[in-house]
Amino acid sequence: TERTLVLVKPDGVERQLTGAILARIEAKGYRIVDLKQVDATRELLEQHYEEHVGKPFYEPLVEFMLSGPSVAVVLEGNRVIEGFRSLAGTTDPTTAAPGTIRGDFGRDWGEKVQKNLVHGSDSVASAEREIGIWFA
Ligand code: GTP
Ligand code: MG
């Protein structure tokens, strides 16, 4: 079995989509093993997004993630890392496939940051690292 870190980002919490997103995860069959609402700090986000430091979207992304609480979730299940990323859809919500979280609930709001509702770890190593950051 495998674990992944999922975040319902501030846009998802603000729009009261946490329940709808968690319902899809549970309906798919993954188990929620830990969950909490978090007011992320800049320090936490600098660790979480260290791979993106220096990219043009980095600062807007961090500012967005500081704009309100996120819901941090640990999921467990066979191949849950790729399974959740499949549920989430591709990064850009405008073109993410309908049927996915980003495709069904997201769009371009005309802002610098891509508000795309959720985060999911992209590898076993990232998942271990990110779970350690959000559930220290
Ligand atoms: P996460 O699950 O959030 O990590 O999404 P991802 O793996 O699909 O995207 P990635 O890790 O490449 O980027 C992290 C976040 O930065 C994305 O979820 C977007 O919010 C934002 N982002 C990524 N690429 C771009 C981009 O080209 N432009 C803008 N404005 N934002 C981006
Ligand atoms: Mg990523």
Short mmCIF file of C-alpha atoms and ligand atoms in Angstrom, two decimals:
data_model
loop_
_atom_site.label_atom_id
_atom_site.label_comp_id
_atom_site.label_asym_id
_atom_site.label_seq_id
_atom_site.Cartn_x
_atom_site.Cartn_y
_atom_site.Cartn_z
CA THR A 1 0.00 0.00 0.00
CA GLU A 2 0.97 3.64 -0.38
CA ARG A 3 0.25 7.05 1.12
CA THR A 4 -0.10 10.50 -0.44
CA LEU A 5 -0.56 14.06 0.78
CA VAL A 6 -3.60 15.87 -0.60
CA LEU A 7 -4.37 19.52 0.03
CA VAL A 8 -7.69 21.21 -0.53
CA LYS A 9 -6.16 24.58 -1.33
CA PRO A 10 -7.56 27.93 -0.09
CA ASP A 11 -9.82 28.32 -3.16
CA GLY A 12 -11.44 24.95 -2.48
CA VAL A 13 -11.97 25.71 1.21
CA GLU A 14 -13.26 29.24 0.48
CA ARG A 15 -15.74 27.89 -2.07
CA GLN A 16 -16.91 25.23 0.41
CA LEU A 17 -15.93 22.38 -1.89
CA THR A 18 -14.03 20.38 0.76
CA GLY A 19 -16.91 17.96 1.28
CA ALA A 20 -17.49 17.44 -2.44
CA ILE A 21 -13.79 16.78 -3.01
CA LEU A 22 -13.50 14.36 -0.07
CA ALA A 23 -16.66 12.58 -1.25
CA ARG A 24 -14.99 11.81 -4.60
CA ILE A 25 -11.89 10.50 -2.84
CA GLU A 26 -13.94 8.26 -0.56
CA ALA A 27 -16.19 7.09 -3.39
CA LYS A 28 -13.09 6.06 -5.32
CA GLY A 29 -12.22 3.84 -2.35
CA TYR A 30 -9.20 5.55 -0.77
CA ARG A 31 -8.98 5.72 2.99
CA ILE A 32 -8.50 9.01 4.85
CA VAL A 33 -5.93 8.28 7.56
CA ASP A 34 -5.37 11.85 8.80
CA LEU A 35 -7.01 15.23 8.15
CA LYS A 36 -6.76 18.77 9.50
CA GLN A 37 -7.41 22.39 8.54
CA VAL A 38 -4.18 24.39 8.48
CA ASP A 39 -3.29 28.09 8.29
CA ALA A 40 -0.06 27.57 6.38
CA THR A 41 2.93 29.75 7.20
CA ARG A 42 5.42 31.11 4.68
CA GLU A 43 8.06 28.80 6.23
CA LEU A 44 5.88 25.73 5.70
CA LEU A 45 5.12 26.74 2.10
CA GLU A 46 8.78 27.42 1.32
CA GLN A 47 9.46 23.80 2.24
CA HIS A 48 6.40 22.41 0.47
CA TYR A 49 7.11 24.26 -2.80
CA GLU A 50 10.93 24.15 -2.70
CA GLU A 51 11.04 22.60 -6.21
CA HIS A 52 9.37 25.76 -7.61
CA VAL A 53 11.61 28.40 -5.97
CA GLY A 54 12.69 30.91 -8.62
CA LYS A 55 9.88 30.15 -11.09
CA PRO A 56 7.71 33.11 -12.15
CA PHE A 57 4.60 31.66 -10.48
CA TYR A 58 6.33 30.90 -7.18
CA GLU A 59 5.59 34.13 -5.28
CA PRO A 60 1.94 34.42 -6.45
CA LEU A 61 1.51 30.75 -5.56
CA VAL A 62 2.83 31.24 -2.02
CA GLU A 63 0.71 34.40 -1.55
CA PHE A 64 -2.36 32.48 -2.70
CA MET A 65 -1.60 29.61 -0.33
CA LEU A 66 -1.30 32.18 2.51
CA SER A 67 -4.68 33.74 1.64
CA GLY A 68 -6.73 31.31 3.74
CA PRO A 69 -6.75 27.89 5.34
CA SER A 70 -6.09 24.66 3.47
CA VAL A 71 -7.32 21.20 4.43
CA ALA A 72 -4.44 18.71 4.59
CA VAL A 73 -5.30 15.04 4.11
CA VAL A 74 -3.29 11.82 4.16
CA LEU A 75 -4.73 9.11 1.93
CA GLU A 76 -3.85 5.46 1.82
CA GLY A 77 -4.38 2.79 -0.81
CA ASN A 78 -2.65 0.85 -3.55
CA ARG A 79 -1.33 3.30 -6.20
CA VAL A 80 -3.04 6.20 -4.42
CA ILE A 81 -0.43 8.71 -5.66
CA GLU A 82 -1.28 8.23 -9.33
CA GLY A 83 -4.91 7.51 -8.47
CA PHE A 84 -5.45 10.83 -6.75
CA ARG A 85 -3.64 12.76 -9.49
CA SER A 86 -5.98 11.11 -11.96
CA LEU A 87 -9.00 12.20 -9.88
CA ALA A 88 -7.57 15.75 -9.66
CA GLY A 89 -6.96 16.22 -13.39
CA THR A 90 -4.23 18.21 -15.10
CA THR A 91 -2.76 21.38 -13.58
CA ASP A 92 -4.63 23.96 -15.70
CA PRO A 93 -8.29 23.85 -14.64
CA THR A 94 -9.54 25.41 -17.87
CA THR A 95 -8.53 22.34 -19.85
CA ALA A 96 -8.54 19.64 -17.16
CA ALA A 97 -10.87 16.85 -18.27
CA PRO A 98 -14.51 17.05 -17.21
CA GLY A 99 -15.09 14.40 -14.55
CA THR A 100 -11.97 15.45 -12.67
CA ILE A 101 -11.92 17.73 -9.62
CA ARG A 102 -10.12 20.52 -11.46
CA GLY A 103 -12.12 19.99 -14.65
CA ASP A 104 -15.49 20.07 -12.92
CA PHE A 105 -14.90 22.75 -10.26
CA GLY A 106 -12.11 24.95 -11.62
CA ARG A 107 -11.55 27.61 -14.23
CA ASP A 108 -9.35 30.62 -15.03
CA TRP A 109 -10.30 33.51 -12.74
CA GLY A 110 -8.01 36.00 -14.49
CA GLU A 111 -5.38 35.98 -11.75
CA LYS A 112 -1.63 35.46 -11.83
CA VAL A 113 -1.91 32.24 -9.87
CA GLN A 114 -3.53 29.09 -11.25
CA LYS A 115 -6.23 28.39 -8.66
CA ASN A 116 -6.76 24.67 -9.12
CA LEU A 117 -8.38 23.55 -5.88
CA VAL A 118 -6.16 20.64 -4.87
CA HIS A 119 -2.62 19.41 -4.53
CA GLY A 120 -1.49 15.80 -4.66
CA SER A 121 2.02 14.44 -4.14
CA ASP A 122 3.69 13.28 -7.36
CA SER A 123 5.96 10.44 -6.13
CA VAL A 124 6.59 8.20 -3.14
CA ALA A 125 9.53 10.40 -2.13
CA SER A 126 7.44 13.62 -2.44
CA ALA A 127 4.61 12.05 -0.46
CA GLU A 128 6.89 11.10 2.43
CA ARG A 129 8.52 14.52 2.40
CA GLU A 130 5.19 16.42 2.22
CA ILE A 131 3.43 14.35 4.88
CA GLY A 132 6.37 15.16 7.15
CA ILE A 133 5.95 18.89 6.45
CA TRP A 134 2.17 19.13 6.94
CA PHE A 135 1.85 16.54 9.74
CA ALA A 136 5.10 17.26 11.60
P1 GTP B 1 0.12 20.28 -7.38
O1 GTP B 1 -0.65 19.03 -7.12
O2 GTP B 1 -0.49 21.50 -6.76
O3 GTP B 1 1.61 20.15 -7.08
O4 GTP B 1 -0.08 20.56 -8.92
P2 GTP B 1 0.74 20.01 -10.13
O5 GTP B 1 1.70 18.94 -9.72
O6 GTP B 1 -0.27 19.72 -11.19
O7 GTP B 1 1.54 21.31 -10.53
P3 GTP B 1 3.03 21.76 -10.17
O8 GTP B 1 3.58 20.97 -9.03
O9 GTP B 1 3.79 21.83 -11.45
O10 GTP B 1 2.77 23.26 -9.72
C1 GTP B 1 2.32 23.55 -8.41
C2 GTP B 1 1.27 24.62 -8.50
O11 GTP B 1 1.82 25.81 -9.06
C3 GTP B 1 0.11 24.26 -9.43
O12 GTP B 1 -0.88 23.50 -8.79
C4 GTP B 1 -0.41 25.64 -9.83
O13 GTP B 1 -1.23 26.18 -8.78
C5 GTP B 1 0.88 26.45 -9.91
N1 GTP B 1 1.45 26.43 -11.26
C6 GTP B 1 2.14 25.44 -11.86
N2 GTP B 1 2.53 25.76 -13.10
C7 GTP B 1 2.07 27.02 -13.29
C8 GTP B 1 2.16 27.93 -14.39
O14 GTP B 1 2.74 27.65 -15.43
N3 GTP B 1 1.57 29.16 -14.22
C9 GTP B 1 0.94 29.49 -13.07
N4 GTP B 1 0.40 30.69 -12.96
N5 GTP B 1 0.83 28.66 -12.02
C10 GTP B 1 1.39 27.44 -12.13
MG MG B 2 3.16 19.24 -8.10
#
